[in-house]
Amino acid sequence: MSTGREGLAFLKRLVVERTATGVLLVLLAIILVTGIVNPRFFSGYNLQTLSRQVVIFGLLSIGETFVIVTGGIDLSLGSLTALLNVLAAWFMTHGFGVAGAVLATLAIAACFGMWHGFFVTKLKVPAFIITLGTFAAAKGLAAVITRGWPISGLPAGFSNLWEGMVAKVIPIPVVLFLLVALLAHFVLGYTVWGQHLYAVGGNLEAARRFGIRINRVRMAAYVVSALSAGVVALLIAARLNQGNPTVGTFYEMYAIAGVVIGGASLFGGEGSVIGGILGASIISVLWNALVLLRVSSYWHEVTVGAIIVVAVTVDVLRRLRGQTVP
Amino acid sequence: MKEHFLYAKGIHKRFGAVQALKGVDFEVACGEVVGLVGDNGAGKSTLMKILSGALLPDQGEIYIQGEKAHISSPQDARRYGIEMVYQDLALAENLDVPGNIFLGREVQYRLKGLGTRVLNRKYMERKTKELLSSLRIQIPSLRQRVRTMSGGQRQAVAIARTLLAQAKLVIMDEPTAALGVAEVEKVLDLIRRLKEHGVAVVFITHRLPHIFAVCDRIVVLRSGERVGERKTSETTMEEITQLIVGSKTDAVSGTVQDQ
């Protein structure tokens, strides 16, 4: 009886409080079940495919975490990925060289972040609206630039960024991802700016009264978020060996879902890089599992939609419960 | 007479048709606890907002330690050692205790050339412990988020912040308003602690017993004018109530109720 109750309390803690450990256990459970149903899940090839997928969603989730912690949201990441992917390919095929194209792509990404930050901080436009604007416009712009066709013929060797291996087993993008993740974790958890991101998300007015430069702090969060789309755009250019205006569809949803599953609150002030990565991993593994289990791809979006609803509802319930605490 | 830490002279403030302050004088000595009372709309909060830099006076001068002060923003006020503890507390509830106490003035490791400012959490935690124990505040776990703490504990965190800033004057607007009996006692105790540390306190409240428990002196405002000043030891709640409402017949109880 008492162990049953303790078990229930344990489950409740996992689901309601969504600690990193809880999210990790859910992830392991999904992996285990998928692996039992279809042992091919654990094949080396599948694990490499899966790990690269985690890199894409994980990077976007990391970027999104910075914005969501401040109480904002960035709906533009998927469309921005498409636009920046096309631009990267355009730069590479128009004499910028690989390094020049990478720098130019990231610089444009940063400009988009500043654009969002400017509207949110100076003009007080809700983050939801201004990034929704980019969501629509960037996708269209990508198609305009390419007239709907992919830009191919990228420099030979650029695809190594995606295909290449470190020590023959670990894909280069995975190594890159781990470095970015480590840096982001350090910045968010151990620096003054990271602390200010949480403070701004927890109580903007208090942060302002305490002399924190709240606009600068939030502006930088949108820049980080947009930069994550820039990096993903470059990785996708390397994967497809082209710039394609149709990539990135729904990626912002996956990124946001990952962040929220990982324990962040859409009300701001809560969230972590590790949580975001674990959440993104859950999305990626589920996606992979649905493929392996031969579920129609249309169901993938339904699944992610359902997960977002559940995760956000849990977040709201937790918030309501938190308010009744004396 | 003790030296004034702060002396405000002839403060006027008008909001449209309303003359909120009509030439009020106000002074606080170092380490003195002053109760500021008055009915709603008497001008207490307006006066304190002017002293803490949140509002600018239309007329009047403020002197701090004998010198004319120019307070045009909360940052200015802070530079003069004036800290305000807001009624709504204004803490980041998602942060822990040191996170709130050091918010906006985080202690950093000196890492040259890294281009980033890294939090020295250990130092901040140790310093937080010192601050709390010097105020005799007990908070079970510093890692606790402020959200999970009681009203009195939050008040304690907000007050500890002012001590870290080495404030010389702390202004508290209704710090006991939302608290239970035991918690009120703790906050009143904190005010005594601040006094022990030589900090002057201005304490605004409607609850006269709280004023009488800690204040050295009571200043009464009515309709934007200073209508009285008494030493706490030489007055009664009845007299203060009469000053607040301006007539004898209305003085029924010692407490002026919120309207």
XYZ file of C-alpha atoms in Angstrom:
585
model
C 0.000 0.000 0.000
C 2.592 2.519 1.090
C 5.010 1.533 -1.656
C 2.172 2.004 -4.117
C 1.588 5.476 -2.809
C 5.294 6.245 -2.878
C 5.434 4.976 -6.423
C 2.573 7.247 -7.320
C 4.265 10.190 -5.666
C 7.434 9.358 -7.568
C 5.541 9.259 -10.861
C 3.845 12.518 -10.000
C 7.186 14.121 -9.288
C 8.522 12.901 -12.621
C 5.542 14.067 -14.632
C 4.619 17.233 -12.812
C 8.007 18.591 -11.892
C 9.729 17.302 -14.980
C 13.214 17.289 -13.585
C 16.019 16.482 -15.982
C 16.164 13.002 -14.413
C 12.475 12.478 -15.089
C 12.805 13.516 -18.719
C 15.841 11.271 -19.077
C 13.894 8.290 -17.712
C 11.053 8.933 -20.169
C 13.599 9.108 -22.984
C 15.204 5.813 -21.912
C 11.778 4.181 -21.685
C 10.897 5.209 -25.239
C 14.272 3.964 -26.474
C 13.818 0.642 -24.695
C 10.301 0.009 -25.993
C 11.223 0.953 -29.553
C 14.318 -1.228 -29.399
C 12.320 -4.226 -28.182
C 9.632 -3.833 -30.849
C 12.182 -3.242 -33.601
C 15.752 -4.315 -32.803
C 16.996 -2.463 -35.876
C 16.679 0.646 -33.713
C 20.033 -0.222 -32.172
C 21.833 -0.785 -35.474
C 24.878 1.401 -35.974
C 23.366 2.972 -39.064
C 20.140 3.913 -37.307
C 21.980 5.315 -34.297
C 24.048 7.549 -36.593
C 20.924 8.733 -38.405
C 19.205 9.314 -35.115
C 22.116 11.176 -33.564
C 22.250 13.544 -36.553
C 18.521 14.171 -36.164
C 19.039 14.929 -32.494
C 21.689 17.449 -33.532
C 19.216 19.392 -35.707
C 16.393 19.529 -33.180
C 18.775 19.821 -30.248
C 20.528 22.890 -31.659
C 17.215 24.634 -32.296
C 15.984 23.666 -28.834
C 19.098 25.172 -27.279
C 18.513 28.436 -29.126
C 14.836 28.407 -28.241
C 15.685 27.746 -24.571
C 17.462 31.112 -24.306
C 14.355 32.935 -25.523
C 11.808 30.895 -23.570
C 13.744 31.370 -20.323
C 13.210 35.135 -20.736
C 9.482 34.572 -21.088
C 9.528 35.075 -24.853
C 9.085 32.708 -27.748
C 10.649 32.388 -31.184
C 8.310 31.013 -33.845
C 10.651 31.844 -36.693
C 13.302 29.129 -36.356
C 11.969 26.726 -39.003
C 11.398 29.370 -41.684
C 14.618 31.091 -40.749
C 16.404 27.759 -41.234
C 14.972 27.561 -44.771
C 15.949 31.126 -45.657
C 19.444 30.888 -44.178
C 19.940 27.498 -45.839
C 19.142 29.055 -49.208
C 21.325 32.083 -48.494
C 24.249 29.885 -47.419
C 24.007 27.985 -50.708
C 23.701 31.230 -52.648
C 26.809 32.667 -50.991
C 28.788 29.489 -51.657
C 27.822 29.456 -55.315
C 28.531 33.154 -55.775
C 32.167 33.336 -54.906
C 32.035 33.893 -51.153
C 33.980 30.714 -50.420
C 32.962 28.340 -47.656
C 34.308 30.448 -44.789
C 32.818 33.638 -46.206
C 29.455 31.966 -46.726
C 29.427 30.582 -43.187
C 30.256 33.989 -41.707
C 27.733 35.810 -43.890
C 24.997 33.308 -43.010
C 25.616 33.615 -39.287
C 25.805 37.408 -39.538
C 22.422 37.535 -41.258
C 21.031 35.168 -38.624
C 22.266 37.536 -35.916
C 20.577 40.446 -37.708
C 17.271 38.594 -37.638
C 17.750 38.018 -33.909
C 18.395 41.731 -33.369
C 15.337 42.551 -35.480
C 13.193 40.368 -33.224
C 14.832 41.712 -30.087
C 14.327 45.306 -31.236
C 10.605 44.801 -31.725
C 10.191 42.939 -28.457
C 12.204 45.324 -26.278
C 11.839 48.782 -27.856
C 8.457 48.566 -29.538
C 6.890 46.199 -26.986
C 5.532 43.992 -29.753
C 4.746 40.520 -28.354
C 7.481 38.043 -29.284
C 4.777 35.772 -30.614
C 3.750 38.350 -33.237
C 7.105 39.596 -34.477
C 8.566 36.093 -34.822
C 5.342 34.928 -36.485
C 5.986 37.672 -39.031
C 9.420 36.227 -39.760
C 7.917 32.740 -39.786
C 5.770 33.753 -42.755
C 8.160 36.160 -44.462
C 11.386 34.132 -44.284
C 9.809 31.087 -45.859
C 8.433 33.207 -48.696
C 11.723 35.026 -49.129
C 13.561 31.709 -49.439
C 11.263 30.673 -52.269
C 11.561 34.091 -53.941
C 15.374 33.935 -53.926
C 15.483 30.490 -55.482
C 12.303 30.924 -57.552
C 11.168 27.749 -55.864
C 14.099 25.636 -57.031
C 16.956 24.366 -54.889
C 20.400 25.924 -55.284
C 22.847 23.075 -55.875
C 26.496 22.713 -56.763
C 27.986 23.600 -53.393
C 31.764 23.345 -53.037
C 33.067 19.793 -52.891
C 34.033 18.877 -49.371
C 31.410 21.047 -47.670
C 29.238 17.961 -47.219
C 31.924 16.670 -44.843
C 30.419 18.956 -42.248
C 27.493 16.534 -42.201
C 28.914 13.230 -43.471
C 32.327 13.365 -41.876
C 33.336 11.266 -38.889
C 35.547 11.909 -35.921
C 37.497 8.780 -34.963
C 35.520 6.925 -37.631
C 32.362 6.471 -35.542
C 31.152 9.838 -34.275
C 29.614 12.114 -36.891
C 31.192 15.588 -37.078
C 27.825 17.307 -36.490
C 27.470 15.369 -33.236
C 30.850 16.616 -32.024
C 29.958 20.144 -33.063
C 26.643 19.823 -31.252
C 28.256 18.613 -28.046
C 30.611 21.587 -28.067
C 27.747 24.032 -28.623
C 25.684 22.318 -25.914
C 28.540 22.521 -23.422
C 29.076 26.203 -24.164
C 25.351 26.986 -23.930
C 25.022 25.073 -20.664
C 27.920 27.024 -19.228
C 26.594 30.388 -20.394
C 23.051 29.845 -19.148
C 24.008 28.271 -15.839
C 27.232 29.923 -14.782
C 27.501 33.435 -16.206
C 26.021 36.735 -15.123
C 24.152 37.040 -18.406
C 22.626 33.591 -17.907
C 21.476 34.591 -14.435
C 19.967 37.774 -15.851
C 18.078 35.782 -18.491
C 16.369 33.849 -15.696
C 15.752 37.007 -13.687
C 14.177 38.780 -16.639
C 11.948 35.779 -17.246
C 11.010 35.520 -13.576
C 10.169 39.164 -12.905
C 10.925 41.707 -15.597
C 9.944 44.668 -13.422
C 12.118 43.527 -10.510
C 15.041 42.993 -12.866
C 14.601 46.503 -14.227
C 14.389 48.029 -10.743
C 17.558 46.201 -9.750
C 19.400 47.907 -12.567
C 19.663 45.027 -15.026
C 19.753 46.175 -18.630
C 16.704 44.157 -19.488
C 16.532 45.169 -23.139
C 20.095 44.226 -23.888
C 19.710 40.926 -22.030
C 16.585 39.974 -23.987
C 17.922 41.210 -27.312
C 20.897 38.863 -26.977
C 18.584 35.912 -26.293
C 16.856 36.431 -29.651
C 20.246 36.660 -31.338
C 21.305 33.313 -29.845
C 18.030 31.773 -30.963
C 18.400 33.033 -34.535
C 22.047 31.925 -34.593
C 20.936 28.393 -33.773
C 18.836 28.492 -36.940
C 21.939 29.715 -38.794
C 24.035 26.777 -37.634
C 21.255 24.307 -38.461
C 20.855 25.917 -41.900
C 24.552 25.319 -42.596
C 24.351 21.695 -41.419
C 21.348 21.088 -43.660
C 23.179 22.676 -46.593
C 25.961 20.165 -45.973
C 23.480 17.299 -45.662
C 21.545 18.049 -48.870
C 24.512 19.605 -50.663
C 22.099 22.325 -51.700
C 20.037 25.249 -50.540
C 16.417 24.217 -50.475
C 13.529 26.563 -49.604
C 11.333 23.695 -48.434
C 13.489 22.572 -45.506
C 12.743 23.386 -41.891
C 8.981 23.057 -41.997
C 7.582 22.748 -38.442
C 11.089 22.855 -36.959
C 10.126 25.732 -34.648
C 7.369 23.511 -33.278
C 9.782 20.675 -32.614
C 12.218 23.069 -30.985
C 9.562 24.589 -28.734
C 8.129 21.158 -27.910
C 11.600 19.946 -26.955
C 12.180 22.910 -24.673
C 8.818 22.562 -22.936
C 9.114 18.778 -22.575
C 12.529 19.403 -21.046
C 10.981 21.319 -18.163
C 10.984 24.916 -19.360
C 7.977 27.100 -18.693
C 6.361 29.164 -21.439
C 5.704 31.725 -18.683
C 9.454 32.291 -18.500
C 12.077 31.890 -15.810
C 12.392 28.113 -16.026
C 14.335 25.850 -18.320
C 17.783 24.466 -18.944
C 20.012 23.520 -21.832
C 20.144 19.900 -20.672
C 16.344 19.794 -20.413
C 15.983 21.262 -23.889
C 18.378 18.707 -25.355
C 16.612 15.816 -23.600
C 13.262 17.119 -24.828
C 14.572 17.443 -28.370
C 15.953 13.910 -28.058
C 12.530 12.612 -27.073
C 11.008 14.245 -30.162
C 13.760 12.840 -32.377
C 13.570 9.323 -30.931
C 9.779 9.298 -31.223
C 10.078 10.413 -34.818
C 12.644 7.707 -35.486
C 10.507 5.120 -33.708
C 7.446 6.018 -35.746
C 9.479 5.535 -38.920
C 10.824 2.191 -37.718
C 7.342 1.106 -36.655
C 6.099 2.037 -40.149
C 3.624 4.614 -38.932
C 2.516 7.027 -41.667
C 4.514 10.265 -41.595
C 1.288 12.227 -41.287
C 0.970 10.824 -37.806
C 4.334 12.309 -36.837
C 2.922 15.813 -36.778
C -0.153 14.617 -34.907
C 2.089 13.000 -32.312
C 4.217 16.106 -31.843
C 1.091 18.255 -31.612
C -0.331 16.012 -28.915
C 2.965 16.082 -27.005
C 3.061 19.884 -27.093
C -0.484 20.097 -25.736
C 0.301 17.665 -22.921
C 3.586 19.346 -22.000
C 2.120 22.853 -21.970
C -0.931 21.706 -19.992
C 1.357 20.158 -17.393
C 3.271 23.437 -17.292
C 0.074 25.433 -16.724
C -1.155 23.032 -14.039
C 2.176 23.195 -12.285
C 2.031 26.979 -12.418
C -1.497 27.031 -10.938
C -0.462 24.662 -8.203
C 2.586 26.826 -7.506
C 0.345 29.836 -6.939
C -1.546 28.162 -4.132
C 1.637 27.583 -2.164
C 1.698 30.161 0.699
C 20.124 67.048 18.204
C 21.440 64.176 16.108
C 22.661 64.882 12.643
C 20.080 64.334 9.955
C 20.884 61.729 7.406
C 18.202 63.108 5.140
C 16.356 66.394 5.216
C 13.664 67.207 2.698
C 12.417 70.786 2.678
C 9.207 72.212 1.262
C 8.362 69.317 -1.030
C 5.511 70.079 -3.428
C 3.991 67.623 -5.845
C 0.914 68.042 -7.998
C -0.814 65.419 -10.135
C -3.120 67.315 -12.467
C -5.763 68.946 -10.310
C -4.643 67.135 -7.170
C -2.083 68.771 -4.939
C -0.572 65.619 -3.455
C 2.100 67.335 -1.349
C 1.824 70.921 -0.190
C 5.258 71.879 0.991
C 6.141 68.985 3.279
C 9.281 68.897 5.392
C 10.658 65.517 6.371
C 13.801 64.431 8.115
C 15.432 61.208 9.281
C 18.452 60.869 11.517
C 21.045 58.137 11.058
C 19.809 54.909 12.625
C 16.415 56.360 13.374
C 13.179 54.491 12.702
C 10.453 56.863 11.579
C 6.839 55.839 11.173
C 5.050 57.675 8.411
C 1.288 57.548 8.821
C -1.731 59.140 7.264
C -4.982 58.238 5.647
C -5.184 56.974 2.082
C -4.244 59.807 -0.247
C -2.446 61.751 2.475
C 0.709 61.732 0.365
C 2.867 59.140 2.183
C 3.709 57.069 -0.851
C 4.219 60.131 -3.042
C 6.699 61.550 -0.562
C 8.599 58.262 -0.352
C 8.627 57.884 -4.127
C 10.244 61.297 -4.331
C 12.885 60.369 -1.764
C 13.658 57.100 -3.570
C 13.880 58.744 -6.979
C 10.772 57.208 -8.511
C 9.100 60.638 -8.775
C 10.472 64.153 -9.154
C 9.151 66.910 -6.870
C 7.681 70.070 -8.423
C 9.364 72.150 -5.750
C 11.511 71.532 -2.745
C 14.998 70.447 -1.863
C 16.553 67.315 -0.468
C 19.701 67.397 1.624
C 21.662 64.288 2.451
C 24.151 64.514 5.280
C 23.968 68.289 5.026
C 24.642 68.509 1.304
C 22.113 69.248 -1.386
C 21.234 66.048 -3.216
C 20.039 65.591 -6.772
C 17.793 62.561 -6.910
C 16.203 62.082 -10.290
C 16.167 58.291 -10.582
C 16.188 55.233 -8.315
C 19.831 54.766 -9.319
C 20.636 58.234 -7.983
C 18.851 57.464 -4.737
C 20.765 54.201 -4.438
C 24.044 56.052 -4.844
C 23.079 58.147 -1.828
C 22.395 54.957 0.120
C 18.603 55.097 -0.112
C 16.927 51.764 -0.815
C 13.236 51.123 -1.173
C 11.556 47.834 -0.294
C 8.443 47.737 -2.415
C 5.097 46.564 -1.172
C 4.916 43.966 -3.932
C 8.472 42.974 -2.955
C 9.701 42.719 -6.535
C 11.839 39.645 -6.249
C 12.565 37.192 -9.035
C 10.563 34.321 -7.611
C 12.207 31.738 -9.843
C 15.649 32.488 -8.414
C 17.086 31.265 -5.130
C 18.012 33.445 -2.161
C 21.541 34.489 -3.193
C 20.261 34.965 -6.744
C 17.836 37.592 -5.499
C 20.106 39.248 -2.995
C 22.854 39.688 -5.569
C 20.596 40.349 -8.550
C 22.077 43.152 -10.598
C 25.343 43.127 -8.615
C 26.515 39.562 -9.024
C 29.954 38.736 -7.737
C 32.150 37.459 -10.544
C 35.304 35.525 -10.951
C 38.053 37.607 -12.389
C 38.832 35.814 -15.601
C 40.883 38.010 -17.807
C 40.485 37.683 -21.550
C 37.617 35.204 -21.379
C 35.221 37.918 -22.456
C 32.504 36.669 -20.159
C 31.473 37.254 -16.595
C 31.273 34.075 -14.562
C 29.212 33.888 -11.374
C 31.059 33.236 -8.147
C 28.191 31.302 -6.569
C 30.212 30.036 -3.629
C 31.158 33.522 -2.540
C 27.610 34.802 -2.970
C 26.222 31.940 -0.934
C 28.709 32.496 1.852
C 28.005 36.228 1.901
C 24.255 35.540 1.874
C 24.641 33.315 4.919
C 26.538 36.087 6.698
C 23.922 38.682 5.830
C 21.047 36.489 6.939
C 22.703 35.551 10.190
C 23.600 39.179 10.947
C 19.889 39.894 10.612
C 19.123 36.676 12.532
C 17.022 35.426 9.648
C 16.539 31.693 9.377
C 15.933 30.263 5.938
C 16.293 26.475 5.810
C 17.864 26.226 2.373
C 19.445 29.020 0.415
C 18.973 27.027 -2.775
C 15.231 27.260 -2.254
C 13.440 29.299 -4.858
C 11.869 32.422 -3.443
C 8.532 31.276 -4.904
C 8.327 28.502 -2.316
C 8.978 30.816 0.621
C 6.540 32.529 2.996
C 5.704 36.222 2.848
C 7.869 36.947 5.863
C 10.834 35.079 4.413
C 10.504 37.011 1.166
C 10.389 40.242 3.119
C 13.578 39.100 4.856
C 15.273 38.488 1.524
C 14.242 41.933 0.277
C 15.593 43.519 3.457
C 18.839 41.532 3.317
C 19.325 43.004 -0.157
C 19.351 46.510 1.273
C 21.939 45.489 3.841
C 24.209 44.158 1.106
C 23.896 47.523 -0.633
C 25.087 49.110 2.617
C 22.002 51.257 2.584
C 21.895 54.156 5.016
C 18.162 54.642 4.657
C 15.633 51.911 3.913
C 12.106 52.913 2.980
C 9.463 50.256 3.532
C 5.986 50.674 2.136
C 3.509 48.521 4.076
C 5.973 45.686 4.747
C 3.575 44.029 7.178
C 0.398 44.412 5.141
C 0.091 40.884 3.799
C 1.578 38.984 6.724
C 0.270 36.804 9.550
C 0.903 37.629 13.195
C 4.077 35.580 13.662
C 5.516 36.868 10.408
C 4.775 40.478 11.324
C 6.761 40.011 14.519
C 9.723 38.791 12.466
C 9.598 41.749 10.109
C 9.388 44.198 13.026
C 12.394 42.421 14.441
C 14.226 42.924 11.158
C 13.542 46.634 11.348
C 15.146 46.649 14.823
C 18.125 44.748 13.360
C 18.548 47.361 10.630
C 18.545 50.042 13.308
C 21.213 48.115 15.218
C 23.300 48.233 12.053
C 22.930 52.016 12.043
C 20.501 52.040 9.151
C 17.688 54.579 9.186
C 14.245 53.225 8.365
C 11.094 54.901 7.177
C 8.173 52.626 7.829
C 4.815 53.278 6.181
C 1.827 51.370 7.488
C -1.829 51.697 8.406
C -1.413 49.491 11.447
C -0.505 51.742 14.332
C 0.493 48.953 16.747
C 3.302 48.043 14.353
C 4.447 51.657 14.305
C 4.436 51.841 18.077
C 6.365 48.576 18.308
C 9.449 49.787 16.440
C 9.430 53.493 15.627
C 11.334 56.213 17.482
C 9.263 58.968 15.988
C 5.993 59.283 14.105
C 5.233 61.779 11.354
C 1.610 62.295 10.351
C 0.497 63.511 6.933
C -3.002 64.653 6.085
C -4.113 65.885 2.649
C -0.560 66.533 1.548
C 0.466 68.435 4.647
C 2.501 67.485 7.635
C 0.048 67.855 10.489
C 2.015 66.434 13.336
C 5.129 64.801 14.669
C 5.480 62.932 17.954
C 8.074 60.897 19.740
C 6.632 57.436 20.115
C 7.407 57.450 23.827
C 5.428 60.633 24.335
C 2.231 59.863 22.492
C -0.657 57.414 22.288
C -2.387 55.637 19.492
C -5.429 57.749 20.186
C -3.566 60.959 19.686
C -2.007 59.735 16.455
C -5.376 58.556 15.190
C -6.813 61.992 15.891
C -3.975 63.582 13.948
C -4.567 61.222 11.042
C -8.285 61.809 10.729
C -8.213 65.401 11.945
C -10.989 65.204 14.536
C -11.636 63.709 17.933
C -15.015 62.189 17.257
C -13.734 59.789 14.598
C -11.064 58.362 16.808
C -12.769 55.173 17.836
C -10.033 52.593 17.730
C -6.285 52.700 17.603
C -6.167 51.370 14.091
C -7.110 53.212 10.981
C -8.798 50.824 8.616
C -8.193 50.730 4.918
C -11.064 52.308 3.083
